[in-house]
PDB file of C-alpha atoms in Angstrom:
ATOM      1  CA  UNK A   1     -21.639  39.505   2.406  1.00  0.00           C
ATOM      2  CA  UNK A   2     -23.603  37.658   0.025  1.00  0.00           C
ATOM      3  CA  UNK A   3     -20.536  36.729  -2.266  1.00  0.00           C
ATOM      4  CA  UNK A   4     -18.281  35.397   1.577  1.00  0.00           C
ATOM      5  CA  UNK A   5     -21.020  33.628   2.413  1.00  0.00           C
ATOM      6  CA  UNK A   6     -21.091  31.946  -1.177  1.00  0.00           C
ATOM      7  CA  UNK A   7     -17.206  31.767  -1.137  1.00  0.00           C
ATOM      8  CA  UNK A   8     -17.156  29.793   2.290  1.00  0.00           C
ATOM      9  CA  UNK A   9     -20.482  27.491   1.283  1.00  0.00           C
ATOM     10  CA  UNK A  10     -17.743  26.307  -1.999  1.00  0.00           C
ATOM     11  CA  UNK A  11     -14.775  25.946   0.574  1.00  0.00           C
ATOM     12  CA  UNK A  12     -16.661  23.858   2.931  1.00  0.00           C
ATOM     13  CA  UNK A  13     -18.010  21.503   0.501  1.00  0.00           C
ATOM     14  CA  UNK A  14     -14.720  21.494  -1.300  1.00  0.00           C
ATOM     15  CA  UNK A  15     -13.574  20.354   2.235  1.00  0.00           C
ATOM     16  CA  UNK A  16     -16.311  17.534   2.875  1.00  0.00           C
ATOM     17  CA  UNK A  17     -14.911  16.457  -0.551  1.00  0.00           C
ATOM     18  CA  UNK A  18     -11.344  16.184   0.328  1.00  0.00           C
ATOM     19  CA  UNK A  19     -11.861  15.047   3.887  1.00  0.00           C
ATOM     20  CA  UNK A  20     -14.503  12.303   2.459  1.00  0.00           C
ATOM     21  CA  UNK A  21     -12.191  11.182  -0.514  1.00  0.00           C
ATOM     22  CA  UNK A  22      -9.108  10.658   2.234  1.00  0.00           C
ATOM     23  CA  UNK A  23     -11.257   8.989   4.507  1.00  0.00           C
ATOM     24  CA  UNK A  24     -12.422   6.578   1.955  1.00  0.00           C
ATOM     25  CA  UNK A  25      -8.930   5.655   0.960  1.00  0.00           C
ATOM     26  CA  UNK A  26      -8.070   4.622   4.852  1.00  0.00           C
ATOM     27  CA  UNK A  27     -11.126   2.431   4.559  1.00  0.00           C
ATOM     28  CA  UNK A  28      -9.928   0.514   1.385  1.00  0.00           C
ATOM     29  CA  UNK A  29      -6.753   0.966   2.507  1.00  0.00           C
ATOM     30  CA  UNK A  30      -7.631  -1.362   5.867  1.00  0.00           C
ATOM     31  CA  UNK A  31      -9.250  -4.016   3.719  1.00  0.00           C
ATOM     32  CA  UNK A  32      -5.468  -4.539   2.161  1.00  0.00           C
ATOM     33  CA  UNK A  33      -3.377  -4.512   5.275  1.00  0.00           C
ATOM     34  CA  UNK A  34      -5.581  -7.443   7.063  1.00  0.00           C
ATOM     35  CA  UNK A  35      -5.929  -9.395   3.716  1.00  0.00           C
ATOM     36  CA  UNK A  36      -2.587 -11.222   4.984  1.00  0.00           C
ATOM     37  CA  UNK A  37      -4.314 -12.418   7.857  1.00  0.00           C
ATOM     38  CA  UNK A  38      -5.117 -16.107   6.612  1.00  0.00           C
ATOM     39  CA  UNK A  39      -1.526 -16.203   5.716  1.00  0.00           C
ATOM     40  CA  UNK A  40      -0.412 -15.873   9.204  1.00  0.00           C
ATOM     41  CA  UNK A  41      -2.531 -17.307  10.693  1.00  0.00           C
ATOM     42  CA  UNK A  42      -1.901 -20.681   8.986  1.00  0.00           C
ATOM     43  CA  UNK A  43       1.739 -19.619   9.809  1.00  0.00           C
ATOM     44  CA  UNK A  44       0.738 -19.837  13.426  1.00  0.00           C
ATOM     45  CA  UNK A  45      -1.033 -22.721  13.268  1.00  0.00           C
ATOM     46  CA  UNK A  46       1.556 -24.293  11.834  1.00  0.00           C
ATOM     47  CA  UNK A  47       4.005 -23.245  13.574  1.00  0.00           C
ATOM     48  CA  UNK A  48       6.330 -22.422  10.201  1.00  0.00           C
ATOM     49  CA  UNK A  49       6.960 -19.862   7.433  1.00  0.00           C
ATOM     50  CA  UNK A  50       6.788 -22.893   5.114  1.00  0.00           C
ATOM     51  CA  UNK A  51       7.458 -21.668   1.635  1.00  0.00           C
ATOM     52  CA  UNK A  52       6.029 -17.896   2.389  1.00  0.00           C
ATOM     53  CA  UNK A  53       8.234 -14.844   1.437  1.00  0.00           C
ATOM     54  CA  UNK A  54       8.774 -12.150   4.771  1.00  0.00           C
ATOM     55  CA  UNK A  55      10.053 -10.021   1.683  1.00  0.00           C
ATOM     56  CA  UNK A  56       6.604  -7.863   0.776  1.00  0.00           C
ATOM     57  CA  UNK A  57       5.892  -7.160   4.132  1.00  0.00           C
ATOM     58  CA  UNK A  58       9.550  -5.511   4.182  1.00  0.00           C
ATOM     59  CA  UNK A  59       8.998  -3.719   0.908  1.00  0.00           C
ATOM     60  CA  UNK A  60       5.216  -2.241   2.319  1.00  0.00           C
ATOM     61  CA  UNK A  61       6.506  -1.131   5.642  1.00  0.00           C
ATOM     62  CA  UNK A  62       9.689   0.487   4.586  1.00  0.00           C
ATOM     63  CA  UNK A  63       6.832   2.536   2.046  1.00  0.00           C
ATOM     64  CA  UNK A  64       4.358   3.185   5.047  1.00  0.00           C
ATOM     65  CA  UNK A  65       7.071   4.645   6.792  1.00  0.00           C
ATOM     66  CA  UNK A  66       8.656   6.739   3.896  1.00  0.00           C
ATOM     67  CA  UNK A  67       5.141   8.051   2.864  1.00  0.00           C
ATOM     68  CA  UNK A  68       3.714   8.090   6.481  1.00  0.00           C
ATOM     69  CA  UNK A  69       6.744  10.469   7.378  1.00  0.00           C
ATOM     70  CA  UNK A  70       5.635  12.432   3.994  1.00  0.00           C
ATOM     71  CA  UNK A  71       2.372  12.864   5.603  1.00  0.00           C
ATOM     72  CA  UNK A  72       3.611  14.777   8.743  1.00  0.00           C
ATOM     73  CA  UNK A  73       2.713  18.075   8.884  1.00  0.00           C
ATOM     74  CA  UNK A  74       6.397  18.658   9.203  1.00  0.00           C
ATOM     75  CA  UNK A  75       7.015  17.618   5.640  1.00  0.00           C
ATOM     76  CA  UNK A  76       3.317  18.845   4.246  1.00  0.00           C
ATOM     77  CA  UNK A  77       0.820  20.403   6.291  1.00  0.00           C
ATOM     78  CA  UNK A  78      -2.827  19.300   5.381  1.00  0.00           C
ATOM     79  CA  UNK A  79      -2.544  15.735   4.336  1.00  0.00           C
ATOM     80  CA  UNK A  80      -3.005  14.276   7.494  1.00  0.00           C
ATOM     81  CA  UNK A  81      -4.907  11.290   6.312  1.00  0.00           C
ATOM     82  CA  UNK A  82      -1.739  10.372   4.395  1.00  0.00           C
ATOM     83  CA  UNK A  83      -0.586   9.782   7.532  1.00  0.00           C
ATOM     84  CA  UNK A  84      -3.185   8.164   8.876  1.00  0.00           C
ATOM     85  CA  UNK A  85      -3.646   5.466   7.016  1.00  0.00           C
ATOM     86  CA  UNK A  86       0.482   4.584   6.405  1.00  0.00           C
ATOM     87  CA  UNK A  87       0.029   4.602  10.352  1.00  0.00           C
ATOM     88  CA  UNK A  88      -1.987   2.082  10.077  1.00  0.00           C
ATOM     89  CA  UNK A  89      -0.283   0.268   7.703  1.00  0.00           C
ATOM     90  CA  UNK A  90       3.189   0.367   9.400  1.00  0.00           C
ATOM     91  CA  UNK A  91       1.782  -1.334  11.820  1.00  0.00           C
ATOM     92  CA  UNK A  92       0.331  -3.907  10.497  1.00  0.00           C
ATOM     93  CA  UNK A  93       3.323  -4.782   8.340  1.00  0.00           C
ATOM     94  CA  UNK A  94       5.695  -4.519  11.241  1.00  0.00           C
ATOM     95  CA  UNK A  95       3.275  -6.822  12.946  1.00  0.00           C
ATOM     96  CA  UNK A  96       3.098  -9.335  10.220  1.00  0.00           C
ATOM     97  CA  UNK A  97       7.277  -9.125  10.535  1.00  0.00           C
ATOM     98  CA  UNK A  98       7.558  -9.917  13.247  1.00  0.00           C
ATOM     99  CA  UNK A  99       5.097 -13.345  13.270  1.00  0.00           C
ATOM    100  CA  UNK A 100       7.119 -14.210  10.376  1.00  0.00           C
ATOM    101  CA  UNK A 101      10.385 -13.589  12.328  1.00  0.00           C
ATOM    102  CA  UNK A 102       9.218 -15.917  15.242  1.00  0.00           C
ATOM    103  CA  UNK A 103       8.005 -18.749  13.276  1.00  0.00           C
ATOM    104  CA  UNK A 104      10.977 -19.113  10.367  1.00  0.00           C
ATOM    105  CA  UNK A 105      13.754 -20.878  10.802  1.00  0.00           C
ATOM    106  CA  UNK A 106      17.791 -19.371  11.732  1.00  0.00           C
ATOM    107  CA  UNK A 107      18.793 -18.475   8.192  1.00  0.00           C
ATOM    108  CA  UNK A 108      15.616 -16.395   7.109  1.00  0.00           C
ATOM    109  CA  UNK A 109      15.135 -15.343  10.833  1.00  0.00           C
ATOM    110  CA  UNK A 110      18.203 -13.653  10.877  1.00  0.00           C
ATOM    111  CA  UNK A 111      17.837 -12.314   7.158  1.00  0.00           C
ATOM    112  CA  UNK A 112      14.527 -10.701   8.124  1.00  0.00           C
ATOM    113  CA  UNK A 113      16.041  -9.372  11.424  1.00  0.00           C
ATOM    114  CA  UNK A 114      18.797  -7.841   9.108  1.00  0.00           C
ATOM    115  CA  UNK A 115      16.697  -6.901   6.382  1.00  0.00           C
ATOM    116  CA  UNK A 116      13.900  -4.866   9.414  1.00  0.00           C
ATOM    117  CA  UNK A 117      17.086  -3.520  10.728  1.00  0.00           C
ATOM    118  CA  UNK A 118      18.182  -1.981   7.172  1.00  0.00           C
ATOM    119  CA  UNK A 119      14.295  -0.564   6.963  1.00  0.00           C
ATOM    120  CA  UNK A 120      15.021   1.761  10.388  1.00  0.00           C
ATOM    121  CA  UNK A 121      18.307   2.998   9.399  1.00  0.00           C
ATOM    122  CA  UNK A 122      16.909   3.702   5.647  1.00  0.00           C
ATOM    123  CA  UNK A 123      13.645   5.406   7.364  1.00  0.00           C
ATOM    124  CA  UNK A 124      15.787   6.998   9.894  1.00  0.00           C
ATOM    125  CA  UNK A 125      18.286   8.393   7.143  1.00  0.00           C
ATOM    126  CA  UNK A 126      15.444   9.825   5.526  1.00  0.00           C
ATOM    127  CA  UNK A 127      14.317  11.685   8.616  1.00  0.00           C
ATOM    128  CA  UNK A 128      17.559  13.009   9.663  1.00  0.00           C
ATOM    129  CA  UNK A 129      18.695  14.287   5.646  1.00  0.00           C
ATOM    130  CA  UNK A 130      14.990  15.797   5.088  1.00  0.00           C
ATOM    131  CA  UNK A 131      14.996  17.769   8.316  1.00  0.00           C
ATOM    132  CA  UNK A 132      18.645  19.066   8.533  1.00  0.00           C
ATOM    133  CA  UNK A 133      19.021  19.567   4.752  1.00  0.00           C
ATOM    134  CA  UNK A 134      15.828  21.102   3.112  1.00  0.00           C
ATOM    135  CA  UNK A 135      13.666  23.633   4.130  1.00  0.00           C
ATOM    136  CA  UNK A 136       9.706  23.784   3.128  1.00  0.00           C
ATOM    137  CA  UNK A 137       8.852  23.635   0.884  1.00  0.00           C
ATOM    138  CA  UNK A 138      12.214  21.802  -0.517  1.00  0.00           C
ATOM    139  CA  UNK A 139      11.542  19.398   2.280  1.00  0.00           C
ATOM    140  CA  UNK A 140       8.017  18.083   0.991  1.00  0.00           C
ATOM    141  CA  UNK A 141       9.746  18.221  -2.679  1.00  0.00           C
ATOM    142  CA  UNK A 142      12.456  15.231  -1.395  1.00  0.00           C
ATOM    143  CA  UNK A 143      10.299  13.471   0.502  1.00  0.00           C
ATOM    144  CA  UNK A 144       7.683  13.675  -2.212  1.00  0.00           C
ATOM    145  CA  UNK A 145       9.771  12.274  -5.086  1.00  0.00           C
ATOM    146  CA  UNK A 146      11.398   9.657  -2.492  1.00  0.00           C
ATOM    147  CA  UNK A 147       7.420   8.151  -2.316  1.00  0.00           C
ATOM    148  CA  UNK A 148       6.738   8.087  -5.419  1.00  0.00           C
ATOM    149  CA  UNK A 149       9.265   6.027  -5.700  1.00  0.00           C
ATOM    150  CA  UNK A 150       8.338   3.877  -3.679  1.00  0.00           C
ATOM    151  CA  UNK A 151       4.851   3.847  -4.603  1.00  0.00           C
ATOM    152  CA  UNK A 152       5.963   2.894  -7.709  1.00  0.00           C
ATOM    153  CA  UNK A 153       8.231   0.307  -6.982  1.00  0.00           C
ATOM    154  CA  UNK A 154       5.018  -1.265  -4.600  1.00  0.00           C
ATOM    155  CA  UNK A 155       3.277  -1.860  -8.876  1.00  0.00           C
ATOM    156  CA  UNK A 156       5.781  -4.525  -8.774  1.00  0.00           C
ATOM    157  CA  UNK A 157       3.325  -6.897  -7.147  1.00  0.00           C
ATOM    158  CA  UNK A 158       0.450  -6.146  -9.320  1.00  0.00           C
ATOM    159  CA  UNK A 159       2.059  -6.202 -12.564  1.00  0.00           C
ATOM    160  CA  UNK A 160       3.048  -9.774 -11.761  1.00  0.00           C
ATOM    161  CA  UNK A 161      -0.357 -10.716 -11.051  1.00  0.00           C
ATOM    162  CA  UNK A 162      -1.634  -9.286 -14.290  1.00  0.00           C
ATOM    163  CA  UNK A 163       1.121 -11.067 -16.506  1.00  0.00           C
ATOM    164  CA  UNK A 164       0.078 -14.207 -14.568  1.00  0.00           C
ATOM    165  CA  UNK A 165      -3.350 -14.233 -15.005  1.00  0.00           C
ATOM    166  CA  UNK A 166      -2.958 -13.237 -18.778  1.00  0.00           C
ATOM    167  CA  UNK A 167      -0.480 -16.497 -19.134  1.00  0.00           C
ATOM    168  CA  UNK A 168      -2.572 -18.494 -17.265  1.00  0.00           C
ATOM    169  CA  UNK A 169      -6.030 -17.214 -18.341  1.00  0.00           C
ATOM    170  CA  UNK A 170      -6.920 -17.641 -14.768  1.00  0.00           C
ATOM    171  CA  UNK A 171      -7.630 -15.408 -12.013  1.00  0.00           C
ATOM    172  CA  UNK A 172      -7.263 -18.346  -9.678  1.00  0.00           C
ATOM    173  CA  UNK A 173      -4.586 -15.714  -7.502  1.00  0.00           C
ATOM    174  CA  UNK A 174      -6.026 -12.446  -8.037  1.00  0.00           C
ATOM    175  CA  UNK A 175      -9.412 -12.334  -5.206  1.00  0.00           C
ATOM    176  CA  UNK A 176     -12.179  -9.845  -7.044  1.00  0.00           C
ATOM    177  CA  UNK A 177     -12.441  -8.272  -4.053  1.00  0.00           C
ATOM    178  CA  UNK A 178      -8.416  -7.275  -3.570  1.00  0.00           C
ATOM    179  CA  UNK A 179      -8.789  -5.909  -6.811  1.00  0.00           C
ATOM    180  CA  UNK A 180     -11.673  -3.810  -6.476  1.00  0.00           C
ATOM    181  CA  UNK A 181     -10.036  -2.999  -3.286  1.00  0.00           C
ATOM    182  CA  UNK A 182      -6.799  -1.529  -4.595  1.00  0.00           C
ATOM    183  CA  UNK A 183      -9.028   0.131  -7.573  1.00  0.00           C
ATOM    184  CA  UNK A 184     -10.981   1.801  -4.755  1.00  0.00           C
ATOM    185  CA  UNK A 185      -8.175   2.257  -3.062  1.00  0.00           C
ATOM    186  CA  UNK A 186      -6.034   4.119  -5.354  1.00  0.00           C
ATOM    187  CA  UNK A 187      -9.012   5.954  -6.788  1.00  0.00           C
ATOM    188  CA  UNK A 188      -9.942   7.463  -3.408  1.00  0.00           C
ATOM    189  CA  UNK A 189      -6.553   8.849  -2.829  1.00  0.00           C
ATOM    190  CA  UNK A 190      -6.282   9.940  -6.566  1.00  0.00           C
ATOM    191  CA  UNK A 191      -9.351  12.102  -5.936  1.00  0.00           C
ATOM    192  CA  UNK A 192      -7.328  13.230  -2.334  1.00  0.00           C
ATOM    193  CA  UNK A 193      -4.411  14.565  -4.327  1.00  0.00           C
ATOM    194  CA  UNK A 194      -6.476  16.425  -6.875  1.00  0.00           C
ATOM    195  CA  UNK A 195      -8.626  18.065  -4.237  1.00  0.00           C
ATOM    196  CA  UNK A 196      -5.338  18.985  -2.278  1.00  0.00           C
ATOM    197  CA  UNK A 197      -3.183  19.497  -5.704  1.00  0.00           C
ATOM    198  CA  UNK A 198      -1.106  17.633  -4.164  1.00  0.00           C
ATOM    199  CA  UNK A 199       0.599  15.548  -7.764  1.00  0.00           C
ATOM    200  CA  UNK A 200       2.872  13.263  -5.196  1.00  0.00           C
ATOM    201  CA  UNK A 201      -0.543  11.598  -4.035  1.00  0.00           C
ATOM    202  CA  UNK A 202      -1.881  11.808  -7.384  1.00  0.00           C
ATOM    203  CA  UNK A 203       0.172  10.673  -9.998  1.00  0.00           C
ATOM    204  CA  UNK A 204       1.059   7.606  -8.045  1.00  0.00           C
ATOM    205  CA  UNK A 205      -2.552   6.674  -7.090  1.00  0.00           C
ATOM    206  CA  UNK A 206      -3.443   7.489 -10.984  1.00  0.00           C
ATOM    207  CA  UNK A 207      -0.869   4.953 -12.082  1.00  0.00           C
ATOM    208  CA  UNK A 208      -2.369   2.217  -9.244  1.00  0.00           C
ATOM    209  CA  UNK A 209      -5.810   3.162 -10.218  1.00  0.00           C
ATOM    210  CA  UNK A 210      -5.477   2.700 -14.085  1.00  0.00           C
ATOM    211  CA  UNK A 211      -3.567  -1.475 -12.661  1.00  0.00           C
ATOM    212  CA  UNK A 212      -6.502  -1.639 -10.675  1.00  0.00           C
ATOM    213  CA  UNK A 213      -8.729  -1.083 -13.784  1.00  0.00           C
ATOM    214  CA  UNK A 214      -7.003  -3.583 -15.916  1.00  0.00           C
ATOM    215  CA  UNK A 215      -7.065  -6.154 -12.814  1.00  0.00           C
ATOM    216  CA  UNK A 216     -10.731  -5.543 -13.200  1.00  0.00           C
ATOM    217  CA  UNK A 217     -11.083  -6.151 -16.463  1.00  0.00           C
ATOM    218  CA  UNK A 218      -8.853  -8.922 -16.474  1.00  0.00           C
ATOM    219  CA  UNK A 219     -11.092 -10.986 -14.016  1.00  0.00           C
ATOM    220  CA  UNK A 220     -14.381 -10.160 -15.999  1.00  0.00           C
ATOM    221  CA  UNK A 221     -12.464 -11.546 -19.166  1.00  0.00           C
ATOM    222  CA  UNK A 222     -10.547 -14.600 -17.431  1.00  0.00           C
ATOM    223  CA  UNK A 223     -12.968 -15.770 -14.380  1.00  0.00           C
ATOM    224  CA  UNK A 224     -15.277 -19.030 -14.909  1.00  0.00           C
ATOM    225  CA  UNK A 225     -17.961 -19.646 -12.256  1.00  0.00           C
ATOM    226  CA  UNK A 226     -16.192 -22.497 -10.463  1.00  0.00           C
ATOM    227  CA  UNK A 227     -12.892 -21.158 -10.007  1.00  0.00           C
ATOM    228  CA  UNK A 228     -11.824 -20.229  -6.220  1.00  0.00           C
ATOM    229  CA  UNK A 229      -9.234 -17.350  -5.820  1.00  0.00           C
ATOM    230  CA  UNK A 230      -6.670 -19.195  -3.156  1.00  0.00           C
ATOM    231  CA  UNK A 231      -4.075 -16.941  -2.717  1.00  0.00           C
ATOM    232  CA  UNK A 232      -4.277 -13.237  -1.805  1.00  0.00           C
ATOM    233  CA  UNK A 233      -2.894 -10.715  -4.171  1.00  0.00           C
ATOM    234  CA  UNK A 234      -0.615  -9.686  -0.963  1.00  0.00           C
ATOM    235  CA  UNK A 235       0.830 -13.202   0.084  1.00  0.00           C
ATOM    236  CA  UNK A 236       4.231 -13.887  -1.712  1.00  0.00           C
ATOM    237  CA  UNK A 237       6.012 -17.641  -1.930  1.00  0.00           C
ATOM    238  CA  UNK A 238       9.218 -17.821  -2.216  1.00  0.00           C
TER     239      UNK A 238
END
């Protein structure tokens, strides 16, 4: 009785841990998805994309949905803060699409409609090949290696703003706090795979982590006391 009670003490801390670590990574998450906010709103305002790109928003939703849909405990029972927070994030992104859609003019309206309607069938294609070709745990396997990918392909964005800081010895468009964001971020979730051995959160969330470290460092070595960030790591011109 002695050695249960010990055994179940270890699982439900083991538990706390995981539930705590995913929980975190929503929260750090959330400080990314609204960081395009000022963006759109000047958008509104203005009544114009201007010179902003609707493609990043198209890239992170088509990613929320492919790793949301991972997160289902159709695909992989357990991980249901996966799918929590790509929730989240799908809809913010969609949101974001759409304000973009409304306020650019015909030629990259129509792109974007195009481009949102190639996301659904992609995400939809994905749905219907997991479910009537792979069993579990073959399903979580595809869907797995399909975010990854797509995980991966989201460094894109931060490896830009790493070579462009080191070029311009500037951190003028990398904010501290998206950085220490996406470090947290990516560490939380790192932590969430490990505790669920789960190496499709993991590895990917180790890679972000380690970009999120050198983003760190990068803004302790380039920052000077004056300088204003004044464009968020998320907002794209075209």
């Amino acid at each position: 009785m002695e050695m249960s009670a010990t055994g179940g003490g270890l699982f439900s801390t083991y538990s706390i841990c995981s539930n705590a670590a995913g929980i975190a990574g929503n929260l750090f998450a959330f400080v990314l998805f609204v960081s395009p906010t000022p963006t759109f709103r000047r958008i509104i305002r203005s009544k114009s994309t201007e010179q902003f790109s609707g493609l990043p928003y198209i890239y992170a939703l088509l990613n929320c949905l492919i790793c949301l849909w991972y997160g289902t405990p159709i695909v992989s029972p357990g991980i249901i803060l996966v799918f929590t927070v790509n929730s989240v994030g799908a809809v913010f992104q969609l949101v974001y699409i759409l304000i973009f859609i409304i306020y650019a003019e015909r030629s990259k309206k129509l792109k974007m409609l195009g481009l949102l309607l190639g996301v659904f069938a992609a995400f939809a294609a994905v749905v219907s090949i997991s479910i009537c070709l792979f069993q579990p745990p073959n399903r979580q396997t595809f869907v797995g290696y399909l975010s990854v990918i797509s995980l991966i392909s989201m460094f894109a964005s931060p490896l830009f703003i790493i070579n462009l800081v080191i070029r311009t010895r500037s951190v003028e468009y990398m904010p501290f706090y998206l950085s220490l964001a996406t470090f947290l971020m990516s560490l939380s979730f790192f932590a969430y795979g490990m505790f669920k051995q789960d190496t499709f959160i993991s590895v990917p969330n180790g890679i972000g982590g380690v970009l999120g470290i050198i983003q760190l460092v990068l803004y302790w070595r380039y920052s000077r006391p004056n300088e204003k960030p004044t464009t968020p790591l998320l907002e794209s011109n075209a």
